[in-house]
Short mmCIF file of C-alpha atoms in Angstrom, two decimals:
data_model
loop_
_atom_site.label_atom_id
_atom_site.label_comp_id
_atom_site.label_asym_id
_atom_site.label_seq_id
_atom_site.Cartn_x
_atom_site.Cartn_y
_atom_site.Cartn_z
CA MET A 1 23.50 1.48 8.92
CA LEU A 2 22.29 0.65 12.39
CA ILE A 3 19.57 2.83 13.91
CA ILE A 4 18.53 2.61 17.55
CA ASP A 5 14.82 3.37 18.10
CA CYS A 6 13.81 4.60 21.56
CA VAL A 7 10.38 5.44 22.95
CA VAL A 8 10.27 8.34 25.40
CA LYS A 9 7.53 10.46 26.92
CA ASP A 10 8.57 13.52 24.87
CA ALA A 11 11.02 13.06 21.98
CA ILE A 12 11.74 16.78 21.65
CA LYS A 13 12.60 17.15 25.34
CA ALA A 14 14.65 13.95 25.29
CA TYR A 15 16.70 15.18 22.33
CA GLN A 16 17.29 18.54 24.04
CA THR A 17 18.56 16.68 27.11
CA TYR A 18 20.83 14.39 25.07
CA ALA A 19 22.19 17.41 23.17
CA THR A 20 23.37 18.98 26.45
CA VAL A 21 25.24 15.82 27.42
CA PHE A 22 26.54 14.30 24.19
CA LYS A 23 28.00 15.73 21.02
CA THR A 24 24.99 15.25 18.72
CA ARG A 25 24.15 15.93 15.11
CA LEU A 26 20.46 16.61 14.50
CA ILE A 27 19.17 14.98 11.32
CA GLU A 28 15.38 15.49 11.50
CA SER A 29 12.86 16.73 14.02
CA SER A 30 9.10 17.16 14.05
CA LYS A 31 9.51 20.12 16.45
CA ASN A 32 8.26 22.77 14.00
CA LEU A 33 5.80 20.67 12.03
CA PRO A 34 2.10 21.48 12.56
CA ASN A 35 -0.61 19.09 13.77
CA GLN A 36 1.53 16.20 14.87
CA SER A 37 -0.04 13.30 16.74
CA PHE A 38 3.41 12.42 18.11
CA ASN A 39 6.93 13.83 17.97
CA GLU A 40 10.01 12.19 16.59
CA VAL A 41 13.64 13.17 16.36
CA ILE A 42 16.49 11.56 14.44
CA PHE A 43 20.04 12.37 15.49
CA GLU A 44 23.53 10.93 15.79
CA ILE A 45 25.89 10.39 18.69
CA GLU A 46 29.38 9.23 17.67
CA ASN A 47 28.14 8.16 14.20
CA MET A 48 25.36 6.02 15.71
CA GLN A 49 21.88 7.07 14.66
CA PHE A 50 19.10 7.34 17.22
CA HIS A 51 15.41 7.69 16.39
CA LEU A 52 13.27 8.97 19.27
CA PHE A 53 9.49 8.60 19.29
CA ASP A 54 6.91 9.94 21.72
CA ALA A 55 5.09 7.19 23.57
CA ASN A 56 2.01 6.15 21.61
CA PRO A 57 0.01 3.21 23.05
CA GLN A 58 -2.13 2.95 19.88
CA MET A 59 1.06 2.08 17.99
CA GLY A 60 2.38 -0.17 20.76
CA TRP A 61 5.10 2.34 21.71
CA TYR A 62 5.48 2.40 25.49
CA VAL A 63 7.99 4.16 27.73
CA SER A 64 10.33 1.71 29.43
CA ASP A 65 9.49 0.89 33.03
CA SER A 66 11.87 2.59 35.46
CA ASN A 67 11.70 -0.45 37.79
CA ALA A 68 12.35 -3.09 35.13
CA VAL A 69 15.70 -4.86 34.98
CA GLN A 70 17.51 -3.70 31.86
CA SER A 71 19.17 -6.25 29.66
CA MET A 72 20.42 -3.66 27.17
CA TRP A 73 22.35 -0.42 27.59
CA PHE A 74 24.36 2.03 25.54
CA ASN A 75 28.13 2.00 25.94
CA ILE A 76 29.94 5.14 24.81
CA VAL A 77 33.75 5.28 24.71
CA VAL A 78 35.13 8.81 24.89
CA ASN A 79 38.42 10.63 25.44
CA ASP A 80 37.23 12.33 28.65
CA ALA A 81 34.88 10.11 30.65
CA ASN A 82 34.95 12.42 33.65
CA ALA A 83 33.66 15.42 31.66
CA LEU A 84 30.89 13.37 30.02
CA PHE A 85 29.89 11.76 33.32
CA GLU A 86 29.67 15.19 34.95
CA ARG A 87 27.55 16.60 32.09
CA ALA A 88 25.22 13.61 32.38
CA ILE A 89 24.74 14.08 36.13
CA ASN A 90 24.20 17.84 35.66
CA ALA A 91 21.54 17.09 33.02
CA GLY A 92 19.53 14.94 35.44
CA PHE A 93 20.97 11.49 34.75
CA GLU A 94 21.02 9.24 37.82
CA MET A 95 24.34 7.72 38.87
CA VAL A 96 24.05 3.92 38.95
CA VAL A 97 27.75 3.07 39.26
CA PRO A 98 30.24 5.86 40.00
CA LEU A 99 32.99 6.59 37.51
CA MET A 100 35.95 4.44 38.58
CA LYS A 101 39.39 3.67 37.30
CA ASP A 102 40.02 -0.02 36.61
CA GLU A 103 43.73 -0.21 35.88
CA GLU A 104 43.64 -4.00 35.43
CA LEU A 105 41.09 -3.71 32.60
CA GLY A 106 42.69 -0.51 31.31
CA ILE A 107 39.56 1.67 31.56
CA TRP A 108 37.70 4.34 33.44
CA ASN A 109 33.99 3.57 33.47
CA GLY A 110 30.73 4.26 35.23
CA VAL A 111 27.02 3.88 34.58
CA VAL A 112 24.27 6.49 34.50
CA LYS A 113 20.55 6.21 33.82
CA ASP A 114 19.00 9.01 31.82
CA PRO A 115 15.67 10.64 32.74
CA PHE A 116 13.99 8.45 30.08
CA ASN A 117 15.02 5.14 31.74
CA TYR A 118 17.89 4.21 29.41
CA SER A 119 21.27 3.26 30.89
CA TRP A 120 24.61 4.49 29.56
CA VAL A 121 28.03 3.05 30.32
CA ILE A 122 30.52 5.89 29.99
CA GLU A 123 33.99 4.57 29.32
CA GLN A 124 37.48 5.84 28.61
CA ASN A 125 40.37 3.60 27.58
CA ILE A 126 43.57 4.00 29.61
CA HIS A 127 45.56 1.26 27.89
CA GLU A 128 44.80 -1.76 25.73
CA VAL A 129 44.01 -5.11 27.33
CA ASP A 130 43.56 -7.90 24.81
CA PHE A 131 40.36 -9.95 24.71
CA SER A 132 41.74 -13.16 26.26
CA LYS A 133 43.37 -11.27 29.15
CA ARG A 134 40.14 -9.30 29.73
CA ARG A 135 38.17 -12.57 29.82
CA GLN A 136 40.59 -14.04 32.38
CA ILE A 137 40.23 -10.97 34.61
CA LEU A 138 36.44 -10.96 34.39
CA ASN A 139 36.16 -14.73 34.94
CA LYS A 140 38.33 -14.44 38.05
CA ARG A 141 36.12 -11.62 39.37
CA ILE A 142 32.94 -13.63 38.73
CA GLN A 143 34.40 -16.67 40.53
CA LYS A 144 35.02 -14.49 43.61
CA LEU A 145 31.32 -13.53 43.64
CA LYS A 146 30.15 -17.14 43.85
#
């Protein structure tokens, strides 16, 4: 099993936000436990387990810098990208790249950044494009940027 660990300012609040946007399954939460030095929440989105921790500098757990370039993001493929994108924006996610149809690649996709500084690519498949064809399309697009 793969578990994604994320540090946020407030794990309880972060989970509540994610639960309004994504279809989640709560596994464990420190919400109702007494005398906690930090909160944590374990939940699933699309069978992927997430483990949220409150920031805790003594443990080396820091909130990601909102100005830092991100080299990792979450990519979620759904049946209705428009509905998920709209829920994300309504929950306070920032639009980074608007939701757009890319017929050539066979997808709808867009990027949002959640209030906790994590980026999410929201994607919906329109039709299948095999790997080698997708690579050709993307290589051609990159060449045009040079």
